[in-house]
Amino acid sequence: MNIIEELHQKNLIFNISNNQDLIKKINEKSISLYCGFDPTAESLHVGHLLPLLVLRLFQKCGHKPIVLIGGATSLIGDPSFKEKKREDICFEVIKIWEKNIVTQIKKFLNFNHHCNSALIINNYEWFNEINLLTFLKDIGKYFSINSMINKESVKKRIQRIDQGISFTEFSYSLLQAYDYFFLYKKYHTILQIGGSDQWGNIVSGINLIRKKLNKQVFGLTIPLFIKSNGKKFGKTESGNIWLDPKKTTPYEFYQFWMNITDSEALYFANILNITSMHEVNTFQKKDKNLIIEMKKILAKEITILVHGKKEYTIAKNISNNLFSNNIIGLEESDFQCFFTNSSIKNIPIFYFKYVDNIQLRKLLTEVKLSTSWKHASNLIVSKGIKINGKIESNSNYFITCKDVLFKKYTILCKGKKKFILVKWI
């Protein structure tokens, strides 16, 4: 099956230019394609996974993927569909972020694969040497202000009196178009891919190459991975799931994939070839348990891809034991993970000096699982509290040494998912 047909089948194409011509080119020989990533944050996030996975699919089909790091364009800032101007970032910070992002990208692609080895390049290399007057004369003349201000990606910003758009941001599409022009000339790159919010910028590049070189190139955009609140994942947006373990721990990353919707899980499973379209339809019609099993496989594959097998194993072990109330199944090394960079940040840790026979009601109030001793008593009597995975219904219960694991730890749980870790010192 042709890669374009496969992407259509996987619902991975939002927009595409000259679909049949592109299929014909791909059927004739392997192509060079690229996707750009601006280092405007210290890490990529899950919103970047789709373009990375598409690049990965192209490479597996024998095509050459090029990753463009926007060392120059990140100094400008892409205004596409942004509600306000991005804060300026200094060059020194961008250089640090570039290194982080390159490290993350290298996990997805093969850089030692003979003729179609992946390539990473930085557009600062050529923009740093371009003369402004030459750029305006040779490139700017191909762009119509009329069409630029009518692009949906910037129209809303232009119409906002409180924000507007600076000339710096407005020029971004020219720079991205020139990237495509440069890559076509140097590597004969004939396809640019990106998120659906990049369509306007991609078309600018296609038009520049057509007008200046009289050559046909192509563009393809991928649906955005949208948050549950309807907003896209973005480096300047809150509530992101990052690929950097210091910003989103492997445990949180693993849990994110375990808790996505069934339709999202089926979508990503199909992309990663965990399941076929036929199996997707089968899953949708069958038992809910099949979906859960598929989510486990999906969470495993993506967590290993991003964080490695060791971090996946730790995340899975902690997750399985916590949510099955099998706390005694946790190893001492698992508890130590709560205190490292790979710690489980959404499980609060409280430190207490150990004294034998501590009243449970008092402890629940101290760790803020209850608002008062009376509230704590009600929670306990209603079987809403677990100590190391076991329900305790005696409101006069006292914590003793048998409730302390590895002579250091006690895990309290309110309801099904509200965990607290107590470390005794």
Tab-separated table of C-alpha atoms in Angstrom:
chain	number	residue	atom	x	y	z
A	1	MET	CA	0.000	0.000	0.000
A	2	ASN	CA	1.245	3.493	-0.846
A	3	ILE	CA	2.241	5.536	2.230
A	4	ILE	CA	-0.246	8.294	1.319
A	5	GLU	CA	-3.060	5.747	1.030
A	6	GLU	CA	-1.990	4.313	4.391
A	7	LEU	CA	-2.095	7.764	5.996
A	8	HIS	CA	-5.579	8.336	4.557
A	9	GLN	CA	-6.688	4.998	5.983
A	10	LYS	CA	-5.288	5.896	9.389
A	11	ASN	CA	-7.120	9.276	9.276
A	12	LEU	CA	-3.774	11.049	9.519
A	13	ILE	CA	-4.310	13.544	6.697
A	14	PHE	CA	-6.118	16.813	7.384
A	15	ASN	CA	-5.040	18.695	4.242
A	16	ILE	CA	-2.989	17.580	1.252
A	17	SER	CA	-1.985	19.345	-1.951
A	18	ASN	CA	-2.281	17.552	-5.299
A	19	ASN	CA	-2.947	14.170	-3.746
A	20	GLN	CA	-2.726	12.111	-6.965
A	21	ASP	CA	0.439	13.835	-8.195
A	22	LEU	CA	2.118	13.165	-4.843
A	23	ILE	CA	1.107	9.495	-4.941
A	24	LYS	CA	2.565	9.251	-8.436
A	25	LYS	CA	5.873	10.785	-7.288
A	26	ILE	CA	6.088	8.420	-4.329
A	27	ASN	CA	5.319	5.402	-6.502
A	28	GLU	CA	8.161	6.378	-8.847
A	29	LYS	CA	10.913	6.632	-6.222
A	30	SER	CA	11.757	7.466	-2.636
A	31	ILE	CA	11.355	11.116	-1.707
A	32	SER	CA	12.833	13.560	0.783
A	33	LEU	CA	10.353	15.209	3.162
A	34	TYR	CA	10.657	17.495	6.154
A	35	CYS	CA	8.920	18.769	9.257
A	36	GLY	CA	9.960	21.789	11.311
A	37	PHE	CA	10.148	22.118	15.093
A	38	ASP	CA	10.762	25.516	16.696
A	39	PRO	CA	12.607	25.305	20.059
A	40	THR	CA	10.305	27.766	21.829
A	41	ALA	CA	10.115	25.606	24.963
A	42	GLU	CA	12.601	23.358	26.708
A	43	SER	CA	10.777	20.221	25.571
A	44	LEU	CA	8.439	18.799	22.973
A	45	HIS	CA	5.004	17.619	24.145
A	46	VAL	CA	2.483	14.965	23.097
A	47	GLY	CA	1.095	17.333	20.472
A	48	HIS	CA	4.347	16.752	18.559
A	49	LEU	CA	3.957	12.974	18.550
A	50	LEU	CA	1.767	12.796	15.451
A	51	PRO	CA	4.191	14.556	13.067
A	52	LEU	CA	7.091	12.574	14.541
A	53	LEU	CA	5.216	9.307	14.074
A	54	VAL	CA	4.326	10.267	10.500
A	55	LEU	CA	8.000	10.990	9.759
A	56	ARG	CA	8.748	7.583	11.264
A	57	LEU	CA	6.187	5.911	8.987
A	58	PHE	CA	7.668	7.601	5.909
A	59	GLN	CA	11.157	6.428	6.850
A	60	LYS	CA	9.959	2.848	7.340
A	61	CYS	CA	8.574	3.045	3.802
A	62	GLY	CA	12.003	3.994	2.441
A	63	HIS	CA	11.737	7.783	2.323
A	64	LYS	CA	14.251	10.256	3.779
A	65	PRO	CA	12.958	12.356	6.702
A	66	ILE	CA	14.527	15.723	7.458
A	67	VAL	CA	13.936	17.401	10.808
A	68	LEU	CA	14.282	21.165	10.636
A	69	ILE	CA	15.115	22.827	13.950
A	70	GLY	CA	13.929	26.427	13.821
A	71	GLY	CA	16.866	28.124	15.489
A	72	ALA	CA	16.091	31.279	13.491
A	73	THR	CA	12.301	31.110	13.273
A	74	SER	CA	12.042	30.511	17.029
A	75	LEU	CA	13.494	34.001	17.504
A	76	ILE	CA	10.538	35.362	15.513
A	77	GLY	CA	7.607	33.287	16.780
A	78	ASP	CA	4.867	31.715	14.693
A	79	PRO	CA	1.606	33.693	15.125
A	80	SER	CA	-0.552	30.988	13.508
A	81	PHE	CA	-3.807	30.699	15.470
A	82	LYS	CA	-2.126	32.156	18.581
A	83	GLU	CA	-4.288	34.394	20.753
A	84	LYS	CA	-1.400	36.642	21.755
A	85	LYS	CA	2.253	37.345	21.031
A	86	ARG	CA	4.709	34.849	22.445
A	87	GLU	CA	7.236	36.153	24.968
A	88	ASP	CA	10.650	36.879	23.465
A	89	ILE	CA	13.291	34.214	24.082
A	90	CYS	CA	17.006	35.000	24.119
A	91	PHE	CA	19.360	33.233	21.724
A	92	GLU	CA	21.332	31.502	24.512
A	93	VAL	CA	18.191	29.877	25.930
A	94	ILE	CA	17.061	28.731	22.485
A	95	LYS	CA	20.416	26.979	21.967
A	96	ILE	CA	19.906	24.996	25.187
A	97	TRP	CA	16.354	24.070	24.220
A	98	GLU	CA	17.538	22.978	20.770
A	99	LYS	CA	19.781	20.334	22.353
A	100	ASN	CA	16.933	19.008	24.501
A	101	ILE	CA	14.565	18.743	21.546
A	102	VAL	CA	17.131	17.091	19.276
A	103	THR	CA	17.726	14.439	21.956
A	104	GLN	CA	13.984	13.721	22.075
A	105	ILE	CA	13.589	13.592	18.287
A	106	LYS	CA	16.461	11.136	17.867
A	107	LYS	CA	14.421	8.478	19.670
A	108	PHE	CA	11.870	8.394	16.850
A	109	LEU	CA	14.019	8.166	13.726
A	110	ASN	CA	16.907	6.118	12.389
A	111	PHE	CA	20.009	8.211	11.717
A	112	ASN	CA	22.120	5.301	10.486
A	113	HIS	CA	19.973	3.814	7.762
A	114	HIS	CA	22.064	4.126	4.587
A	115	CYS	CA	20.394	6.158	1.807
A	116	ASN	CA	17.337	7.213	3.811
A	117	SER	CA	19.014	8.052	7.105
A	118	ALA	CA	17.207	10.828	8.937
A	119	LEU	CA	18.820	14.257	8.950
A	120	ILE	CA	18.586	17.114	11.461
A	121	ILE	CA	19.432	20.630	10.287
A	122	ASN	CA	18.988	24.118	11.757
A	123	ASN	CA	17.622	27.039	9.748
A	124	TYR	CA	19.838	29.459	11.696
A	125	GLU	CA	22.657	28.190	9.459
A	126	TRP	CA	21.263	29.937	6.376
A	127	PHE	CA	19.240	32.775	7.862
A	128	ASN	CA	22.307	33.980	9.748
A	129	GLU	CA	24.018	34.583	6.400
A	130	ILE	CA	21.146	36.160	4.453
A	131	ASN	CA	21.299	39.869	3.639
A	132	LEU	CA	18.033	41.654	4.498
A	133	LEU	CA	17.851	43.669	1.275
A	134	THR	CA	18.578	40.592	-0.814
A	135	PHE	CA	15.886	38.620	1.026
A	136	LEU	CA	13.249	41.326	0.545
A	137	LYS	CA	14.168	41.789	-3.112
A	138	ASP	CA	14.499	38.108	-4.098
A	139	ILE	CA	11.890	36.509	-1.818
A	140	GLY	CA	9.537	39.219	-0.555
A	141	LYS	CA	8.385	40.136	-4.054
A	142	TYR	CA	6.621	36.779	-4.406
A	143	PHE	CA	4.296	37.428	-1.454
A	144	SER	CA	1.073	39.408	-1.643
A	145	ILE	CA	0.090	41.327	1.480
A	146	ASN	CA	-3.547	40.913	0.427
A	147	SER	CA	-3.376	37.130	0.620
A	148	MET	CA	-1.215	37.152	3.753
A	149	ILE	CA	-3.671	39.208	5.810
A	150	ASN	CA	-6.567	37.026	4.675
A	151	LYS	CA	-5.056	33.811	6.001
A	152	GLU	CA	-7.207	32.313	8.733
A	153	SER	CA	-4.089	31.630	10.802
A	154	VAL	CA	-3.434	35.368	11.345
A	155	LYS	CA	-6.762	37.026	10.524
A	156	LYS	CA	-8.107	36.873	14.087
A	157	ARG	CA	-4.951	38.447	15.509
A	158	ILE	CA	-5.051	41.271	12.967
A	159	GLN	CA	-8.663	42.029	13.868
A	160	ARG	CA	-7.976	42.180	17.622
A	161	ILE	CA	-7.446	45.762	18.776
A	162	ASP	CA	-5.918	44.669	22.102
A	163	GLN	CA	-3.330	42.365	20.504
A	164	GLY	CA	-2.816	42.895	16.793
A	165	ILE	CA	0.238	41.391	15.121
A	166	SER	CA	3.764	42.747	14.798
A	167	PHE	CA	5.676	42.943	11.527
A	168	THR	CA	8.130	40.449	13.054
A	169	GLU	CA	5.447	37.793	13.515
A	170	PHE	CA	3.801	38.698	10.227
A	171	SER	CA	7.044	37.866	8.407
A	172	TYR	CA	7.150	34.345	9.864
A	173	SER	CA	5.420	32.708	6.895
A	174	LEU	CA	8.084	34.155	4.547
A	175	LEU	CA	10.822	32.564	6.626
A	176	GLN	CA	9.101	29.182	6.713
A	177	ALA	CA	8.489	29.408	2.972
A	178	TYR	CA	12.179	30.116	2.432
A	179	ASP	CA	13.053	27.050	4.527
A	180	TYR	CA	11.133	24.892	2.061
A	181	PHE	CA	12.777	26.693	-0.876
A	182	PHE	CA	16.252	26.126	0.619
A	183	LEU	CA	15.617	22.434	1.347
A	184	TYR	CA	14.239	21.854	-2.132
A	185	LYS	CA	17.346	23.339	-3.711
A	186	LYS	CA	19.829	21.521	-1.443
A	187	TYR	CA	18.127	18.151	-0.800
A	188	HIS	CA	15.395	18.074	-3.458
A	189	THR	CA	12.832	17.952	-0.643
A	190	ILE	CA	9.375	17.792	-2.247
A	191	LEU	CA	7.065	17.327	0.749
A	192	GLN	CA	6.557	19.363	3.912
A	193	ILE	CA	4.395	17.968	6.708
A	194	GLY	CA	3.064	19.654	9.832
A	195	GLY	CA	0.075	20.129	12.090
A	196	SER	CA	-3.158	21.369	10.541
A	197	ASP	CA	-2.456	24.856	11.941
A	198	GLN	CA	0.578	25.025	9.621
A	199	TRP	CA	-1.330	24.736	6.346
A	200	GLY	CA	-1.059	28.438	5.492
A	201	ASN	CA	2.704	28.490	6.064
A	202	ILE	CA	3.187	25.281	4.072
A	203	VAL	CA	1.200	26.658	1.131
A	204	SER	CA	3.408	29.777	1.199
A	205	GLY	CA	6.434	27.564	0.639
A	206	ILE	CA	4.740	25.589	-2.132
A	207	ASN	CA	3.812	28.821	-3.919
A	208	LEU	CA	7.293	30.320	-3.524
A	209	ILE	CA	8.936	27.284	-5.154
A	210	ARG	CA	6.345	27.270	-7.942
A	211	LYS	CA	6.750	30.988	-8.689
A	212	LYS	CA	10.522	31.199	-8.351
A	213	LEU	CA	11.617	27.812	-9.735
A	214	ASN	CA	8.550	26.656	-11.670
A	215	LYS	CA	8.643	23.349	-9.768
A	216	GLN	CA	5.866	21.357	-8.119
A	217	VAL	CA	6.226	20.415	-4.468
A	218	PHE	CA	3.674	19.201	-1.961
A	219	GLY	CA	2.238	19.792	1.483
A	220	LEU	CA	0.473	17.542	3.950
A	221	THR	CA	-0.990	18.429	7.319
A	222	ILE	CA	-1.929	16.161	10.185
A	223	PRO	CA	-4.914	16.572	12.534
A	224	LEU	CA	-3.996	18.266	15.791
A	225	PHE	CA	-4.047	16.168	18.950
A	226	ILE	CA	-6.611	18.126	20.965
A	227	LYS	CA	-6.966	18.286	24.760
A	228	SER	CA	-10.196	17.227	26.417
A	229	ASN	CA	-11.113	20.941	26.772
A	230	GLY	CA	-10.972	21.356	22.985
A	231	LYS	CA	-7.697	23.314	22.969
A	232	LYS	CA	-4.592	22.083	21.190
A	233	PHE	CA	-1.463	21.040	23.016
A	234	GLY	CA	1.031	23.870	22.723
A	235	LYS	CA	4.329	24.862	24.268
A	236	THR	CA	2.821	28.027	25.716
A	237	GLU	CA	-0.404	26.348	26.816
A	238	SER	CA	-0.999	25.031	30.344
A	239	GLY	CA	-1.717	21.422	31.185
A	240	ASN	CA	0.684	19.931	28.653
A	241	ILE	CA	2.080	16.422	28.722
A	242	TRP	CA	5.771	16.868	27.976
A	243	LEU	CA	8.313	14.415	26.570
A	244	ASP	CA	10.930	15.611	29.068
A	245	PRO	CA	10.821	13.398	32.214
A	246	LYS	CA	11.679	16.423	34.369
A	247	LYS	CA	8.494	18.189	33.251
A	248	THR	CA	6.170	15.169	32.984
A	249	THR	CA	7.374	12.079	34.824
A	250	PRO	CA	7.344	8.685	33.050
A	251	TYR	CA	4.619	7.600	35.490
A	252	GLU	CA	2.428	10.596	34.617
A	253	PHE	CA	3.189	10.032	30.933
A	254	TYR	CA	2.175	6.375	31.210
A	255	GLN	CA	-0.996	7.284	33.116
A	256	PHE	CA	-1.908	9.874	30.475
A	257	TRP	CA	-2.076	7.147	27.820
A	258	MET	CA	-3.960	4.810	30.131
A	259	ASN	CA	-6.605	7.494	30.665
A	260	ILE	CA	-7.161	8.816	27.129
A	261	THR	CA	-10.569	8.198	25.571
A	262	ASP	CA	-11.327	4.924	23.803
A	263	SER	CA	-11.469	6.656	20.417
A	264	GLU	CA	-8.080	8.341	21.008
A	265	ALA	CA	-6.572	5.017	22.049
A	266	LEU	CA	-7.869	3.292	18.919
A	267	TYR	CA	-6.557	6.143	16.781
A	268	PHE	CA	-3.012	5.964	18.157
A	269	ALA	CA	-2.981	2.164	18.238
A	270	ASN	CA	-3.733	2.182	14.530
A	271	ILE	CA	-0.955	4.719	13.863
A	272	LEU	CA	1.595	2.598	15.727
A	273	ASN	CA	0.336	-0.522	13.931
A	274	ILE	CA	-0.638	-2.030	17.274
A	275	THR	CA	-3.933	-2.797	15.605
A	276	SER	CA	-5.332	-2.627	12.080
A	277	MET	CA	-8.446	-0.769	10.937
A	278	HIS	CA	-10.283	-4.112	10.850
A	279	GLU	CA	-9.264	-4.783	14.451
A	280	VAL	CA	-10.259	-1.234	15.447
A	281	ASN	CA	-13.801	-1.908	14.249
A	282	THR	CA	-13.746	-5.220	16.117
A	283	PHE	CA	-12.573	-3.541	19.333
A	284	GLN	CA	-15.357	-0.963	19.078
A	285	LYS	CA	-17.993	-3.681	18.933
A	286	LYS	CA	-16.603	-5.964	21.619
A	287	ASP	CA	-15.929	-6.050	25.339
A	288	LYS	CA	-14.654	-2.955	27.165
A	289	ASN	CA	-11.843	-5.101	28.584
A	290	LEU	CA	-10.361	-5.410	25.093
A	291	ILE	CA	-10.042	-1.623	24.918
A	292	ILE	CA	-8.310	-1.583	28.322
A	293	GLU	CA	-5.830	-4.213	27.161
A	294	MET	CA	-5.161	-2.227	24.017
A	295	LYS	CA	-4.557	0.930	26.101
A	296	LYS	CA	-1.990	-0.999	28.123
A	297	ILE	CA	-0.171	-2.002	24.937
A	298	LEU	CA	-0.380	1.565	23.611
A	299	ALA	CA	0.891	3.068	26.888
A	300	LYS	CA	3.717	0.537	26.862
A	301	GLU	CA	4.808	1.217	23.272
A	302	ILE	CA	4.758	5.018	23.545
A	303	THR	CA	6.341	5.133	27.022
A	304	ILE	CA	9.185	2.862	25.885
A	305	LEU	CA	9.631	4.940	22.735
A	306	VAL	CA	9.869	8.212	24.680
A	307	HIS	CA	11.404	7.151	28.023
A	308	GLY	CA	12.908	3.689	27.540
A	309	LYS	CA	12.074	0.232	28.849
A	310	LYS	CA	13.395	0.761	32.388
A	311	GLU	CA	11.206	3.803	33.080
A	312	TYR	CA	8.212	2.059	31.512
A	313	THR	CA	8.663	-0.965	33.791
A	314	ILE	CA	8.817	1.248	36.885
A	315	ALA	CA	5.766	3.276	35.803
A	316	LYS	CA	3.753	0.141	35.013
A	317	ASN	CA	4.705	-1.592	38.258
A	318	ILE	CA	3.771	1.392	40.407
A	319	SER	CA	0.561	1.957	38.458
A	320	ASN	CA	-0.540	-1.681	38.608
A	321	ASN	CA	0.139	-2.021	42.316
A	322	LEU	CA	-1.393	1.307	43.316
A	323	PHE	CA	-4.621	0.924	41.395
A	324	SER	CA	-5.093	-2.760	42.213
A	325	ASN	CA	-4.499	-1.957	45.903
A	326	ASN	CA	-1.568	-4.372	45.878
A	327	ILE	CA	0.694	-1.976	47.749
A	328	ILE	CA	2.711	-4.812	49.260
A	329	GLY	CA	3.691	-5.721	45.690
A	330	LEU	CA	5.780	-2.544	45.458
A	331	GLU	CA	9.539	-2.925	45.759
A	332	GLU	CA	11.586	-0.604	47.941
A	333	SER	CA	13.146	0.766	44.733
A	334	ASP	CA	9.634	1.715	43.563
A	335	PHE	CA	9.169	3.852	46.656
A	336	GLN	CA	12.519	5.513	46.024
A	337	CYS	CA	11.194	6.636	42.624
A	338	PHE	CA	8.796	8.944	44.438
A	339	PHE	CA	11.780	11.061	45.495
A	340	THR	CA	13.829	11.183	42.272
A	341	ASN	CA	13.456	13.121	39.001
A	342	SER	CA	11.267	10.267	37.830
A	343	SER	CA	9.047	10.674	40.864
A	344	ILE	CA	5.296	10.541	40.813
A	345	LYS	CA	4.601	14.246	41.189
A	346	ASN	CA	0.831	13.933	41.462
A	347	ILE	CA	1.124	11.833	44.647
A	348	PRO	CA	1.944	14.209	47.523
A	349	ILE	CA	4.628	13.180	50.018
A	350	PHE	CA	4.441	14.008	53.726
A	351	TYR	CA	7.257	13.565	56.228
A	352	PHE	CA	6.515	12.664	59.865
A	353	LYS	CA	8.595	11.594	62.818
A	354	TYR	CA	7.491	8.068	63.603
A	355	VAL	CA	5.813	7.445	66.938
A	356	ASP	CA	4.082	4.119	67.565
A	357	ASN	CA	0.282	4.221	67.806
A	358	ILE	CA	-0.550	7.357	65.828
A	359	GLN	CA	-4.286	7.867	65.532
A	360	LEU	CA	-5.480	7.392	61.934
A	361	ARG	CA	-7.992	10.261	62.186
A	362	LYS	CA	-5.225	12.654	63.192
A	363	LEU	CA	-2.956	11.476	60.363
A	364	LEU	CA	-5.713	11.864	57.746
A	365	THR	CA	-6.272	15.435	58.874
A	366	GLU	CA	-2.533	16.196	58.900
A	367	VAL	CA	-2.093	14.989	55.293
A	368	LYS	CA	-5.237	16.874	54.207
A	369	LEU	CA	-7.243	13.822	53.196
A	370	SER	CA	-9.865	15.077	55.639
A	371	THR	CA	-10.862	18.518	56.823
A	372	SER	CA	-11.412	17.539	60.459
A	373	TRP	CA	-11.314	14.567	62.832
A	374	LYS	CA	-15.081	14.195	62.437
A	375	HIS	CA	-14.758	14.194	58.650
A	376	ALA	CA	-11.966	11.619	58.989
A	377	SER	CA	-14.195	9.392	61.123
A	378	ASN	CA	-16.965	9.538	58.521
A	379	LEU	CA	-14.528	8.621	55.738
A	380	ILE	CA	-13.176	5.665	57.719
A	381	VAL	CA	-16.581	4.312	58.761
A	382	SER	CA	-17.877	4.582	55.183
A	383	LYS	CA	-14.883	2.474	54.040
A	384	GLY	CA	-13.416	5.337	52.064
A	385	ILE	CA	-9.886	5.007	53.446
A	386	LYS	CA	-7.226	2.404	52.686
A	387	ILE	CA	-3.909	1.846	54.435
A	388	ASN	CA	-1.394	0.219	52.104
A	389	GLY	CA	-4.247	-0.964	49.910
A	390	LYS	CA	-6.428	-2.408	52.693
A	391	ILE	CA	-9.713	-0.825	53.769
A	392	GLU	CA	-9.792	0.314	57.372
A	393	SER	CA	-13.291	0.886	58.823
A	394	ASN	CA	-12.431	1.364	62.506
A	395	SER	CA	-12.570	5.090	63.247
A	396	ASN	CA	-10.453	4.536	66.381
A	397	TYR	CA	-7.664	2.790	64.477
A	398	PHE	CA	-4.043	3.558	65.340
A	399	ILE	CA	-1.106	3.350	62.923
A	400	THR	CA	1.511	0.882	64.181
A	401	CYS	CA	4.784	-0.577	62.886
A	402	LYS	CA	2.900	-3.230	60.870
A	403	ASP	CA	1.516	-0.395	58.703
A	404	VAL	CA	5.015	0.824	57.852
A	405	LEU	CA	6.592	-0.761	54.765
A	406	PHE	CA	10.377	-1.149	54.586
A	407	LYS	CA	10.459	0.635	57.959
A	408	LYS	CA	9.860	3.918	56.121
A	409	TYR	CA	6.641	4.167	54.117
A	410	THR	CA	2.870	4.175	54.467
A	411	ILE	CA	0.490	4.785	51.573
A	412	LEU	CA	-2.931	6.203	52.379
A	413	CYS	CA	-5.728	6.269	49.830
A	414	LYS	CA	-9.006	8.172	49.867
A	415	GLY	CA	-11.560	6.733	47.445
A	416	LYS	CA	-10.043	5.105	44.377
A	417	LYS	CA	-7.350	7.489	43.167
A	418	LYS	CA	-6.397	10.014	45.862
A	419	PHE	CA	-3.058	8.696	47.166
A	420	ILE	CA	-0.761	10.118	49.822
A	421	LEU	CA	2.710	8.801	50.618
A	422	VAL	CA	3.912	9.158	54.191
A	423	LYS	CA	7.634	8.808	54.817
A	424	TRP	CA	8.509	8.184	58.446
A	425	ILE	CA	11.745	9.722	59.698
